[in-house]
mmCIF file of C-alpha atoms in Angstrom:
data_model
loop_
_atom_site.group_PDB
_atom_site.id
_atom_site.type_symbol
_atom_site.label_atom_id
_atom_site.label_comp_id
_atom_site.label_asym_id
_atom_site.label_seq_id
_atom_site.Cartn_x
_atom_site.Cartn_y
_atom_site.Cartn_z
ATOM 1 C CA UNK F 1 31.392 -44.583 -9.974
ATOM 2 C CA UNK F 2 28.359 -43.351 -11.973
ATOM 3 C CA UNK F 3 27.415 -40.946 -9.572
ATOM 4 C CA UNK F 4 30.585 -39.394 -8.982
ATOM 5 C CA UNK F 5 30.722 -38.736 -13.109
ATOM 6 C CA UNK F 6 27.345 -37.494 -12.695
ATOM 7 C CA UNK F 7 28.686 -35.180 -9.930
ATOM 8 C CA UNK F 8 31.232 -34.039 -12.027
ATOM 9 C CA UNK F 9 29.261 -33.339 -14.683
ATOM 10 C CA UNK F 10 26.977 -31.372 -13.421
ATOM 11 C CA UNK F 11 29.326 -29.389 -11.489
ATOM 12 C CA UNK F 12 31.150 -28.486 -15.156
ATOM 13 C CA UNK F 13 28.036 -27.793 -16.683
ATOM 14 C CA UNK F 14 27.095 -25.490 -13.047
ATOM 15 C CA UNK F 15 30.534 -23.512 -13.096
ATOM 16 C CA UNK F 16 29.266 -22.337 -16.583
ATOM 17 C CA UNK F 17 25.803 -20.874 -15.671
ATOM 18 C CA UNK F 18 25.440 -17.162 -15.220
ATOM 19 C CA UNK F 19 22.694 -16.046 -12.330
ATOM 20 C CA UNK F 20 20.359 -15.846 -15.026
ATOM 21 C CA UNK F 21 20.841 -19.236 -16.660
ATOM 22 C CA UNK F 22 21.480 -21.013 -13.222
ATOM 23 C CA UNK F 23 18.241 -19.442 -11.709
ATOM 24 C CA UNK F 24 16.321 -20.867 -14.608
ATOM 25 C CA UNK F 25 18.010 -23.720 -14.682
ATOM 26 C CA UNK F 26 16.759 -24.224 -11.208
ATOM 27 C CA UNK F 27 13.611 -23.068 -11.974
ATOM 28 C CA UNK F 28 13.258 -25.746 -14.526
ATOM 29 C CA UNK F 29 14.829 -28.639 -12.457
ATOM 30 C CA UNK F 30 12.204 -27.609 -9.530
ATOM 31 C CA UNK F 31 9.235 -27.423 -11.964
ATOM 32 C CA UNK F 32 10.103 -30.686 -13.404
ATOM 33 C CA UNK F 33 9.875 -32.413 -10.135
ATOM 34 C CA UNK F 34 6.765 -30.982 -9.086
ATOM 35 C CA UNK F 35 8.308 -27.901 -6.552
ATOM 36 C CA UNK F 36 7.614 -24.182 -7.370
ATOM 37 C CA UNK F 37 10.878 -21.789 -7.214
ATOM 38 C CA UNK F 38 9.409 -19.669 -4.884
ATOM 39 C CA UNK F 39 12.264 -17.659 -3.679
ATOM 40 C CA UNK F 40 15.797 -16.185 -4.221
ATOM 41 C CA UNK F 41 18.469 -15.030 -2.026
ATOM 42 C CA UNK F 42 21.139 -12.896 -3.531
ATOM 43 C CA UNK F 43 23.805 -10.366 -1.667
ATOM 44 C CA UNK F 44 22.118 -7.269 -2.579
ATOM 45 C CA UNK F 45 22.585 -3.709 -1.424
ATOM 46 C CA UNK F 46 23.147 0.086 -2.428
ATOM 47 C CA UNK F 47 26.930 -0.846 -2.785
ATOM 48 C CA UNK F 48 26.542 -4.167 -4.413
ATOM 49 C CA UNK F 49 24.316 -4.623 -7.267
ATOM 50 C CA UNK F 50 25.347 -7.219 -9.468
ATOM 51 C CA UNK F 51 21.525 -8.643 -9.294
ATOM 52 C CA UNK F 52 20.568 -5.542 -11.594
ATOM 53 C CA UNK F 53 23.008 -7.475 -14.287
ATOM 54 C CA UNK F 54 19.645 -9.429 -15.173
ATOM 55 C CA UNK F 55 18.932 -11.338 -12.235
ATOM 56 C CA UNK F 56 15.584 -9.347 -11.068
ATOM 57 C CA UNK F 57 14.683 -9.078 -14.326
ATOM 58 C CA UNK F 58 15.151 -13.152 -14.636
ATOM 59 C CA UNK F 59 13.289 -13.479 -11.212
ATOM 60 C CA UNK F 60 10.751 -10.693 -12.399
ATOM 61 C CA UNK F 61 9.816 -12.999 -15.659
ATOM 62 C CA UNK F 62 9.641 -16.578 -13.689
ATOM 63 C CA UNK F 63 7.523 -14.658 -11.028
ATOM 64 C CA UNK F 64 10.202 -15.875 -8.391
ATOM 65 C CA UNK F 65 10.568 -13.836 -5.385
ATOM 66 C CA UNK F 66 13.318 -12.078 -4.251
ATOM 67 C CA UNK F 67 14.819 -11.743 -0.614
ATOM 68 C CA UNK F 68 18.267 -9.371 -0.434
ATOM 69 C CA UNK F 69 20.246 -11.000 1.718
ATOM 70 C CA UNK F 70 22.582 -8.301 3.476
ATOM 71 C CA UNK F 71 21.586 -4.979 2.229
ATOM 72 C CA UNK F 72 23.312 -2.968 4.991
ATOM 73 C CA UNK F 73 26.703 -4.231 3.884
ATOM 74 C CA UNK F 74 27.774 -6.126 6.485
ATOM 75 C CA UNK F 75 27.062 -2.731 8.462
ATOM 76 C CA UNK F 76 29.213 -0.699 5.835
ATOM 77 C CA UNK F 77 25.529 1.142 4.884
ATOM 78 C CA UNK F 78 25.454 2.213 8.840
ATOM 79 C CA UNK F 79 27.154 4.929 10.487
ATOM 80 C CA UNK F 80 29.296 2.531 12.266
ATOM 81 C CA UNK F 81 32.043 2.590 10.243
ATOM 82 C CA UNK F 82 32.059 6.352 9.048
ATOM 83 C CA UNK F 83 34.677 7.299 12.098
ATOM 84 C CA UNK F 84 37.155 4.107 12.441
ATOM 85 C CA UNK F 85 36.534 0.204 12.794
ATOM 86 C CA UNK F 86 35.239 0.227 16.407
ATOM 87 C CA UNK F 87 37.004 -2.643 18.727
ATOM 88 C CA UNK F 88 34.628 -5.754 18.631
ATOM 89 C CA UNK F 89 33.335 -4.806 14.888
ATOM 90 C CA UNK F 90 33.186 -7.663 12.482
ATOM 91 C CA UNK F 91 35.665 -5.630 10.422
ATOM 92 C CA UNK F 92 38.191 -5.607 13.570
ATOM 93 C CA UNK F 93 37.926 -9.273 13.841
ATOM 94 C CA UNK F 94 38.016 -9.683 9.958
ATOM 95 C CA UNK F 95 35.404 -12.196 10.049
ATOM 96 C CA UNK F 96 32.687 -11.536 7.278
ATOM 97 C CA UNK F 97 33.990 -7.767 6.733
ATOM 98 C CA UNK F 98 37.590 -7.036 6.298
ATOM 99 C CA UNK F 99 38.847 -4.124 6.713
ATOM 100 C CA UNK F 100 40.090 -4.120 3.111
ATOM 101 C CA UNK F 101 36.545 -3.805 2.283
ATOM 102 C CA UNK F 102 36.229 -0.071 4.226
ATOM 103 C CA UNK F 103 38.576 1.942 1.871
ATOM 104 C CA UNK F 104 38.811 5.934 1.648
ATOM 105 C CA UNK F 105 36.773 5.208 -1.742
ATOM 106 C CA UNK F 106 34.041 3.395 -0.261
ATOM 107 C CA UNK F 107 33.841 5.588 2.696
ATOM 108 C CA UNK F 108 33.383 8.418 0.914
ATOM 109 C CA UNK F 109 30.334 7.077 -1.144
ATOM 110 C CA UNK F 110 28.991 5.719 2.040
ATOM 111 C CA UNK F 111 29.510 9.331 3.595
ATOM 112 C CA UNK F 112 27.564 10.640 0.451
ATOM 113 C CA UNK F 113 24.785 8.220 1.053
ATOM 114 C CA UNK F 114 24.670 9.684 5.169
ATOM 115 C CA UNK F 115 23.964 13.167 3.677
ATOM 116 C CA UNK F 116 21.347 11.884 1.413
ATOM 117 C CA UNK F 117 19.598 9.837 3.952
ATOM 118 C CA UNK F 118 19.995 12.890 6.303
ATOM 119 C CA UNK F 119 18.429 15.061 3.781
ATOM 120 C CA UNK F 120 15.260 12.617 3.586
ATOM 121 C CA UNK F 121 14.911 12.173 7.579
ATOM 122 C CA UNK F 122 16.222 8.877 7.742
ATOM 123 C CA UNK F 123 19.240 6.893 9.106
ATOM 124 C CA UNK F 124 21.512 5.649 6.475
ATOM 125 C CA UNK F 125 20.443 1.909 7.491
ATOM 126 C CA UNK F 126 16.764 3.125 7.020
ATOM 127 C CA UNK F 127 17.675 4.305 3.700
ATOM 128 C CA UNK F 128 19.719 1.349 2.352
ATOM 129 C CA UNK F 129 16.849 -1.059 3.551
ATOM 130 C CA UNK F 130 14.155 1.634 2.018
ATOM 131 C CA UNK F 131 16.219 1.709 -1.224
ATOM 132 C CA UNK F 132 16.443 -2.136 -2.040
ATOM 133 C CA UNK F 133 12.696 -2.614 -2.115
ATOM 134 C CA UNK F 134 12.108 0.285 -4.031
ATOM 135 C CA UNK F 135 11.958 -2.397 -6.443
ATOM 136 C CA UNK F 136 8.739 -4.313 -7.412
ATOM 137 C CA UNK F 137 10.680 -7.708 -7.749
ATOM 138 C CA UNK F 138 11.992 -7.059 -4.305
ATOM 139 C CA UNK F 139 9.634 -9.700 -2.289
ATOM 140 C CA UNK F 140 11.641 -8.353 1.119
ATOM 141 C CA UNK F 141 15.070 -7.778 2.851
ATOM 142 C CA UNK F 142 16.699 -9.984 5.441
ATOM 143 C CA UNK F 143 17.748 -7.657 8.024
ATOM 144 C CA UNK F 144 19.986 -8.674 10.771
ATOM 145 C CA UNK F 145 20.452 -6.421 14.509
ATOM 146 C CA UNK F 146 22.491 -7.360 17.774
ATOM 147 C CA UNK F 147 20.091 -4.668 19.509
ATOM 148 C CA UNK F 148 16.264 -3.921 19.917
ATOM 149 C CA UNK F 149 17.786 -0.574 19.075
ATOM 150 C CA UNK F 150 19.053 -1.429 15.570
ATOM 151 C CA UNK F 151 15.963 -3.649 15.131
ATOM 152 C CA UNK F 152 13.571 -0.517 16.210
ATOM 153 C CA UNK F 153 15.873 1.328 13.757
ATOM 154 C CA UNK F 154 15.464 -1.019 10.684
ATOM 155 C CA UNK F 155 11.900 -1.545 10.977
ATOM 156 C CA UNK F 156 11.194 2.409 10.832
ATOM 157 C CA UNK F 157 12.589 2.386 7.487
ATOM 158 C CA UNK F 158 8.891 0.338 6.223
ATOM 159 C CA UNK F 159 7.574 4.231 6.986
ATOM 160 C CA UNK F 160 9.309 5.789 4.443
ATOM 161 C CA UNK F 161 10.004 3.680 1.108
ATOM 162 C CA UNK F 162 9.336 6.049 -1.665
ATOM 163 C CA UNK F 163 11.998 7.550 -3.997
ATOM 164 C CA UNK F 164 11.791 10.835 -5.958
ATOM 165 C CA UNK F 165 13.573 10.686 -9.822
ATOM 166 C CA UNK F 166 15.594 13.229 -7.538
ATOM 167 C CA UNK F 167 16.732 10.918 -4.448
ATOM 168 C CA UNK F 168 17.646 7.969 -7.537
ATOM 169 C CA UNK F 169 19.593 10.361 -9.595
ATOM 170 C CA UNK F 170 21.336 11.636 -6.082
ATOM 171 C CA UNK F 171 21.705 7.935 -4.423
ATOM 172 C CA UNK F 172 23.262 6.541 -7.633
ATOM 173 C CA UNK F 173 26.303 8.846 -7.891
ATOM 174 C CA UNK F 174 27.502 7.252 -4.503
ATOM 175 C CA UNK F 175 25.613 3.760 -4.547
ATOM 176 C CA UNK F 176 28.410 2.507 -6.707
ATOM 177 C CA UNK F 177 30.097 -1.363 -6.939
ATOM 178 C CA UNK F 178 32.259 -1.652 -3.643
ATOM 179 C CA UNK F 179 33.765 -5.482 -3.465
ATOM 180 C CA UNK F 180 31.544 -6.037 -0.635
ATOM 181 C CA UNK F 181 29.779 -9.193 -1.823
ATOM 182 C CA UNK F 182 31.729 -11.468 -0.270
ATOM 183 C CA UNK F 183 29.635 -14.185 -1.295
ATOM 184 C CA UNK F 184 30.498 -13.217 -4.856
ATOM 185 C CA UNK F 185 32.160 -16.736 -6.190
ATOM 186 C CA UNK F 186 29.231 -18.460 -5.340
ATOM 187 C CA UNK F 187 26.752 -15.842 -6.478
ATOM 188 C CA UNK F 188 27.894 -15.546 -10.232
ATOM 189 C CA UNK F 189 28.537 -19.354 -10.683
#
């Protein structure tokens, strides 16, 4: 009976934690038992950035690391989905991409971002992965392929990380909020 008040309780007290409270919250719990917070893993891509809300800058200050889980978008920040959902996608199968997620809106931005990525010699995947660890507090980026191909493809984008003021000022016009952290619930508490 205890436990399942304590349970309770701290579930309340969780729902009521923004990232930056519950991350140092967690820090603190982790300290106090003798375990470092060495890591976080947030949703985090060119067209989903709630972590710039004042989670890096809450990971930056406990010297956590950060690992963006997903910054190709569910493979929204590929070319994949620029001419259709193609049969077999995750977004034809509506597993963890709906096709509510690929709106005219969105594609446009993401169609933006293709031009820009063009402009700088890169894929748009190479550019989405290049772009989330343009950031210092960026530790890495979990990258996912179903080929050597897209693997071969994601890797190349380690050869060209650096941004002009330019390629920012261009990239955030189109890198705009598009509903695609579907982890979202869980990520803001």
């Amino acid at each position: 009976m205890t436990r399942r008040s304590g349970r309770a309780k701290r579930s309340t007290q969780a729902s009521r934690l923004t990232p930056r409270s519950g991350t140092r919250e967690a820090y603190a719990i982790l300290k106090s038992l003798g375990t470092p917070l060495l890591i976080h893993q947030p949703s985090y891509s060119m067209i989903n950035r709630w972590i710039e809300g004042g989670l890096l800058e809450t990971l930056g200050d406990l010297g956590v690391g950060c690992i963006a889980f997903s910054p190709l978008a569910q493979g929204v920040l590929t070319t994949k989905y620029l001419g259709g959902v193609p049969a077999g996608s995750r977004a034809s199968r509506n597993e963890s991409l709906s096709q509510d997620h690929l709106s005219e809106r969105t594609l446009a931005h993401v169609r933006a971002l293709n031009e820009i990525a063009a402009s700088r010699g890169q894929t748009l995947a190479q550019m989405a992965i290049s772009w989330v660890l343009r950031d210092d507090r960026m530790t890495s980026a979990l990258i996912g392929a179903s080929s050597v191909a897209q693997l071969e493809e994601n890797l190349a984008a380690a050869a060209k990380t650096a941004f002009t003021a330019a390629d920012i000022q261009a990239i955030d016009k189109d890198a705009v909020e598009a509903g695609i952290n579907i982890w979202a619930t869980s990520s803001q508490g």
